[in-house]
């Protein structure tokens, strides 16, 4: 039986406290890229009771995604935005979700991310990561942005950390490992990095700005 919205919120308040949970419920978080990083960030933030998620990706679910991304075999061939929203609604039907099945660029970022309080970068390619981060810093200097860098391979997960780069930019990862070096992405390490991004979102919303 699905709990009521009041029951769901009361359970979260019991865990997080009234003031902190209210800040989560009032927040809008954009997740740019819904692969291994983004789909896991979305899952963590939905479970924490973030009020609204903006989910952005242009890709479809592929069988090679299933080793580390929060999708199911029956979602193969479907857009990640629609599949991720479906999965998040199974976790919490009370979370407001806005999806955009598009590729982000310098032209559409100002419109699509305008309503977000915090932005999570979760792209695969370095040039796309840099494009998003730089555009956000130039367009929305008042917004917090979290970016992932270095989560590939079977190295120790203890090397993944969160670092405040400057201002409102945070970097999560080991800042070294790269799939371009022939090291594959594996679910546990990607999920650790995703957890760092999601947890930093919750810390920022709680007024805790240090990593």
mmCIF file of C-alpha atoms in Angstrom:
data_model
loop_
_atom_site.group_PDB
_atom_site.id
_atom_site.type_symbol
_atom_site.label_atom_id
_atom_site.label_comp_id
_atom_site.label_asym_id
_atom_site.label_seq_id
_atom_site.Cartn_x
_atom_site.Cartn_y
_atom_site.Cartn_z
ATOM 1 C CA UNK A 1 0.000 0.000 0.000
ATOM 2 C CA UNK A 2 1.363 3.427 -0.964
ATOM 3 C CA UNK A 3 1.700 5.755 2.036
ATOM 4 C CA UNK A 4 0.072 9.148 1.904
ATOM 5 C CA UNK A 5 2.175 12.230 1.216
ATOM 6 C CA UNK A 6 1.786 13.235 4.860
ATOM 7 C CA UNK A 7 3.027 9.836 6.038
ATOM 8 C CA UNK A 8 5.994 10.005 3.652
ATOM 9 C CA UNK A 9 6.992 13.492 4.816
ATOM 10 C CA UNK A 10 6.531 12.609 8.480
ATOM 11 C CA UNK A 11 8.866 9.633 8.046
ATOM 12 C CA UNK A 12 11.485 11.901 6.462
ATOM 13 C CA UNK A 13 11.083 14.531 9.188
ATOM 14 C CA UNK A 14 11.633 11.841 11.807
ATOM 15 C CA UNK A 15 14.907 10.979 10.117
ATOM 16 C CA UNK A 16 16.163 14.448 9.132
ATOM 17 C CA UNK A 17 14.408 16.890 11.445
ATOM 18 C CA UNK A 18 11.676 19.393 10.527
ATOM 19 C CA UNK A 19 13.862 22.348 9.525
ATOM 20 C CA UNK A 20 16.302 20.335 7.453
ATOM 21 C CA UNK A 21 13.570 18.347 5.722
ATOM 22 C CA UNK A 22 11.662 21.498 4.864
ATOM 23 C CA UNK A 23 14.751 22.853 3.136
ATOM 24 C CA UNK A 24 14.923 19.634 1.105
ATOM 25 C CA UNK A 25 11.249 19.840 0.171
ATOM 26 C CA UNK A 26 11.616 23.462 -0.921
ATOM 27 C CA UNK A 27 14.626 22.757 -3.126
ATOM 28 C CA UNK A 28 14.890 22.256 -6.879
ATOM 29 C CA UNK A 29 17.911 20.275 -8.059
ATOM 30 C CA UNK A 30 18.889 19.821 -11.712
ATOM 31 C CA UNK A 31 20.718 16.649 -12.736
ATOM 32 C CA UNK A 32 22.472 17.020 -16.072
ATOM 33 C CA UNK A 33 23.155 13.585 -17.490
ATOM 34 C CA UNK A 34 21.330 10.466 -16.304
ATOM 35 C CA UNK A 35 23.978 7.787 -16.675
ATOM 36 C CA UNK A 36 25.922 6.115 -13.896
ATOM 37 C CA UNK A 37 26.372 9.337 -11.963
ATOM 38 C CA UNK A 38 23.072 11.043 -12.674
ATOM 39 C CA UNK A 39 20.693 8.119 -12.232
ATOM 40 C CA UNK A 40 22.277 7.306 -8.870
ATOM 41 C CA UNK A 41 22.221 10.954 -7.773
ATOM 42 C CA UNK A 42 18.535 11.102 -8.668
ATOM 43 C CA UNK A 43 17.825 7.985 -6.631
ATOM 44 C CA UNK A 44 19.597 9.321 -3.543
ATOM 45 C CA UNK A 45 17.946 12.737 -3.729
ATOM 46 C CA UNK A 46 14.487 11.266 -4.301
ATOM 47 C CA UNK A 47 14.892 9.082 -1.232
ATOM 48 C CA UNK A 48 16.011 12.115 0.770
ATOM 49 C CA UNK A 49 12.816 13.987 -0.121
ATOM 50 C CA UNK A 50 14.065 16.717 -2.443
ATOM 51 C CA UNK A 51 10.954 18.584 -3.564
ATOM 52 C CA UNK A 52 11.686 18.917 -7.271
ATOM 53 C CA UNK A 53 14.136 17.338 -9.684
ATOM 54 C CA UNK A 54 14.947 18.585 -13.175
ATOM 55 C CA UNK A 55 16.231 15.599 -15.159
ATOM 56 C CA UNK A 56 18.100 16.262 -18.413
ATOM 57 C CA UNK A 57 19.526 13.783 -20.926
ATOM 58 C CA UNK A 58 19.135 13.052 -24.640
ATOM 59 C CA UNK A 59 20.188 9.389 -24.659
ATOM 60 C CA UNK A 60 18.303 6.096 -24.525
ATOM 61 C CA UNK A 61 18.869 3.163 -22.166
ATOM 62 C CA UNK A 62 21.313 0.641 -23.644
ATOM 63 C CA UNK A 63 22.245 -2.830 -22.426
ATOM 64 C CA UNK A 64 25.774 -1.585 -21.691
ATOM 65 C CA UNK A 65 24.308 0.864 -19.171
ATOM 66 C CA UNK A 66 22.814 -1.786 -16.912
ATOM 67 C CA UNK A 67 26.054 -2.604 -15.082
ATOM 68 C CA UNK A 68 26.106 0.730 -13.248
ATOM 69 C CA UNK A 69 23.006 2.798 -14.035
ATOM 70 C CA UNK A 70 19.651 2.751 -12.275
ATOM 71 C CA UNK A 71 17.631 1.239 -15.128
ATOM 72 C CA UNK A 72 15.963 -2.102 -15.809
ATOM 73 C CA UNK A 73 16.032 -4.518 -18.724
ATOM 74 C CA UNK A 74 12.443 -3.704 -19.607
ATOM 75 C CA UNK A 75 13.508 -0.067 -20.127
ATOM 76 C CA UNK A 76 16.040 -0.829 -22.876
ATOM 77 C CA UNK A 77 15.528 1.472 -25.847
ATOM 78 C CA UNK A 78 13.536 4.031 -23.869
ATOM 79 C CA UNK A 79 14.707 7.581 -23.185
ATOM 80 C CA UNK A 80 16.638 7.896 -19.959
ATOM 81 C CA UNK A 81 14.612 10.927 -18.924
ATOM 82 C CA UNK A 82 11.337 9.034 -19.100
ATOM 83 C CA UNK A 83 12.780 5.879 -17.541
ATOM 84 C CA UNK A 84 14.454 7.748 -14.703
ATOM 85 C CA UNK A 85 11.255 9.644 -13.961
ATOM 86 C CA UNK A 86 9.324 6.363 -13.905
ATOM 87 C CA UNK A 87 11.799 4.853 -11.472
ATOM 88 C CA UNK A 88 11.817 7.897 -9.209
ATOM 89 C CA UNK A 89 8.012 7.965 -9.122
ATOM 90 C CA UNK A 90 8.104 4.357 -7.896
ATOM 91 C CA UNK A 91 10.270 5.534 -5.003
ATOM 92 C CA UNK A 92 8.270 8.687 -4.296
ATOM 93 C CA UNK A 93 5.135 9.621 -6.240
ATOM 94 C CA UNK A 94 5.166 12.938 -4.388
ATOM 95 C CA UNK A 95 8.440 14.227 -5.843
ATOM 96 C CA UNK A 96 7.881 16.817 -8.571
ATOM 97 C CA UNK A 97 9.866 15.875 -11.657
ATOM 98 C CA UNK A 98 10.508 17.906 -14.783
ATOM 99 C CA UNK A 99 12.250 16.238 -17.716
ATOM 100 C CA UNK A 100 14.014 17.588 -20.784
ATOM 101 C CA UNK A 101 15.070 15.096 -23.439
ATOM 102 C CA UNK A 102 17.651 17.352 -25.057
ATOM 103 C CA UNK A 103 21.396 17.813 -25.301
ATOM 104 C CA UNK A 104 22.538 20.719 -23.169
ATOM 105 C CA UNK A 105 24.565 23.487 -24.800
ATOM 106 C CA UNK A 106 25.512 27.111 -24.158
ATOM 107 C CA UNK A 107 22.281 28.298 -25.764
ATOM 108 C CA UNK A 108 19.689 26.259 -23.832
ATOM 109 C CA UNK A 109 21.383 26.058 -20.420
ATOM 110 C CA UNK A 110 20.172 29.518 -19.278
ATOM 111 C CA UNK A 111 16.538 28.543 -19.875
ATOM 112 C CA UNK A 112 16.586 24.923 -18.731
ATOM 113 C CA UNK A 113 18.530 25.498 -15.503
ATOM 114 C CA UNK A 114 17.023 28.829 -14.479
ATOM 115 C CA UNK A 115 14.770 27.339 -11.791
ATOM 116 C CA UNK A 116 17.383 25.091 -10.193
ATOM 117 C CA UNK A 117 18.842 25.952 -6.805
ATOM 118 C CA UNK A 118 21.676 23.436 -7.204
ATOM 119 C CA UNK A 119 23.032 21.846 -10.382
ATOM 120 C CA UNK A 120 24.652 18.411 -10.577
ATOM 121 C CA UNK A 121 26.930 17.797 -13.554
ATOM 122 C CA UNK A 122 26.894 14.109 -14.467
ATOM 123 C CA UNK A 123 28.233 13.907 -18.012
ATOM 124 C CA UNK A 124 30.670 11.321 -19.386
ATOM 125 C CA UNK A 125 32.892 13.467 -21.592
ATOM 126 C CA UNK A 126 35.387 16.022 -20.287
ATOM 127 C CA UNK A 127 34.559 18.662 -22.885
ATOM 128 C CA UNK A 128 30.851 18.493 -22.041
ATOM 129 C CA UNK A 129 31.615 18.688 -18.329
ATOM 130 C CA UNK A 130 33.727 21.800 -18.873
ATOM 131 C CA UNK A 131 31.092 23.373 -21.114
ATOM 132 C CA UNK A 132 28.351 22.933 -18.521
ATOM 133 C CA UNK A 133 30.424 24.080 -15.561
ATOM 134 C CA UNK A 134 31.772 27.149 -17.364
ATOM 135 C CA UNK A 135 28.378 28.155 -18.714
ATOM 136 C CA UNK A 136 26.748 27.811 -15.302
ATOM 137 C CA UNK A 137 29.509 29.794 -13.602
ATOM 138 C CA UNK A 138 29.144 32.572 -16.190
ATOM 139 C CA UNK A 139 25.345 32.576 -16.354
ATOM 140 C CA UNK A 140 24.353 31.718 -12.787
ATOM 141 C CA UNK A 141 27.119 32.819 -10.401
ATOM 142 C CA UNK A 142 24.604 32.588 -7.555
ATOM 143 C CA UNK A 143 23.944 28.872 -8.067
ATOM 144 C CA UNK A 144 25.836 25.951 -6.576
ATOM 145 C CA UNK A 145 27.215 23.408 -9.039
ATOM 146 C CA UNK A 146 28.705 19.997 -8.310
ATOM 147 C CA UNK A 147 30.807 18.137 -10.858
ATOM 148 C CA UNK A 148 32.226 14.605 -11.020
ATOM 149 C CA UNK A 149 35.820 13.831 -11.990
ATOM 150 C CA UNK A 150 37.512 10.459 -11.594
ATOM 151 C CA UNK A 151 35.510 7.362 -10.672
ATOM 152 C CA UNK A 152 36.665 4.638 -13.088
ATOM 153 C CA UNK A 153 38.313 1.323 -12.366
ATOM 154 C CA UNK A 154 38.824 -0.916 -9.339
ATOM 155 C CA UNK A 155 41.034 1.411 -7.303
ATOM 156 C CA UNK A 156 40.198 2.122 -3.694
ATOM 157 C CA UNK A 157 36.894 3.913 -3.247
ATOM 158 C CA UNK A 158 38.530 5.750 -0.352
ATOM 159 C CA UNK A 159 40.330 8.017 -2.827
ATOM 160 C CA UNK A 160 37.006 9.501 -3.952
ATOM 161 C CA UNK A 161 36.344 12.729 -2.110
ATOM 162 C CA UNK A 162 34.526 16.044 -2.357
ATOM 163 C CA UNK A 163 36.538 19.231 -2.755
ATOM 164 C CA UNK A 164 35.389 22.835 -2.861
ATOM 165 C CA UNK A 165 37.227 24.270 -5.849
ATOM 166 C CA UNK A 166 36.202 27.902 -5.396
ATOM 167 C CA UNK A 167 33.066 29.901 -4.798
ATOM 168 C CA UNK A 168 30.073 27.613 -5.311
ATOM 169 C CA UNK A 169 31.820 24.951 -7.398
ATOM 170 C CA UNK A 170 32.454 21.533 -5.845
ATOM 171 C CA UNK A 171 34.297 18.583 -7.405
ATOM 172 C CA UNK A 172 33.595 14.962 -6.481
ATOM 173 C CA UNK A 173 35.853 12.027 -7.416
ATOM 174 C CA UNK A 174 39.493 11.023 -7.260
ATOM 175 C CA UNK A 175 40.326 13.553 -10.024
ATOM 176 C CA UNK A 176 42.645 10.984 -11.651
ATOM 177 C CA UNK A 177 41.003 7.854 -13.046
ATOM 178 C CA UNK A 178 39.615 8.214 -16.558
ATOM 179 C CA UNK A 179 37.757 5.787 -18.820
ATOM 180 C CA UNK A 180 39.883 7.095 -21.692
ATOM 181 C CA UNK A 181 42.836 5.351 -20.043
ATOM 182 C CA UNK A 182 41.142 2.031 -20.730
ATOM 183 C CA UNK A 183 39.825 1.658 -17.197
ATOM 184 C CA UNK A 184 36.171 0.687 -17.142
ATOM 185 C CA UNK A 185 33.391 2.224 -15.095
ATOM 186 C CA UNK A 186 32.109 -0.157 -12.442
ATOM 187 C CA UNK A 187 28.940 0.256 -10.441
ATOM 188 C CA UNK A 188 30.268 0.494 -6.857
ATOM 189 C CA UNK A 189 32.856 3.185 -7.566
ATOM 190 C CA UNK A 190 30.478 5.220 -9.717
ATOM 191 C CA UNK A 191 27.849 4.969 -7.005
ATOM 192 C CA UNK A 192 30.344 6.193 -4.395
ATOM 193 C CA UNK A 193 31.014 9.290 -6.496
ATOM 194 C CA UNK A 194 27.296 9.806 -7.072
ATOM 195 C CA UNK A 195 26.723 9.536 -3.335
ATOM 196 C CA UNK A 196 29.319 12.260 -2.782
ATOM 197 C CA UNK A 197 27.467 14.608 -5.141
ATOM 198 C CA UNK A 198 24.075 13.816 -3.624
ATOM 199 C CA UNK A 199 25.343 14.146 -0.067
ATOM 200 C CA UNK A 200 26.962 17.488 -0.823
ATOM 201 C CA UNK A 201 23.617 18.694 -2.197
ATOM 202 C CA UNK A 202 22.009 17.805 1.129
ATOM 203 C CA UNK A 203 24.803 19.471 3.104
ATOM 204 C CA UNK A 204 24.472 22.684 1.095
ATOM 205 C CA UNK A 205 20.713 22.734 1.655
ATOM 206 C CA UNK A 206 21.382 22.180 5.353
ATOM 207 C CA UNK A 207 23.696 25.209 5.459
ATOM 208 C CA UNK A 208 26.829 23.047 5.719
ATOM 209 C CA UNK A 209 29.040 24.417 2.947
ATOM 210 C CA UNK A 210 32.282 22.625 3.780
ATOM 211 C CA UNK A 211 32.867 19.273 1.998
#
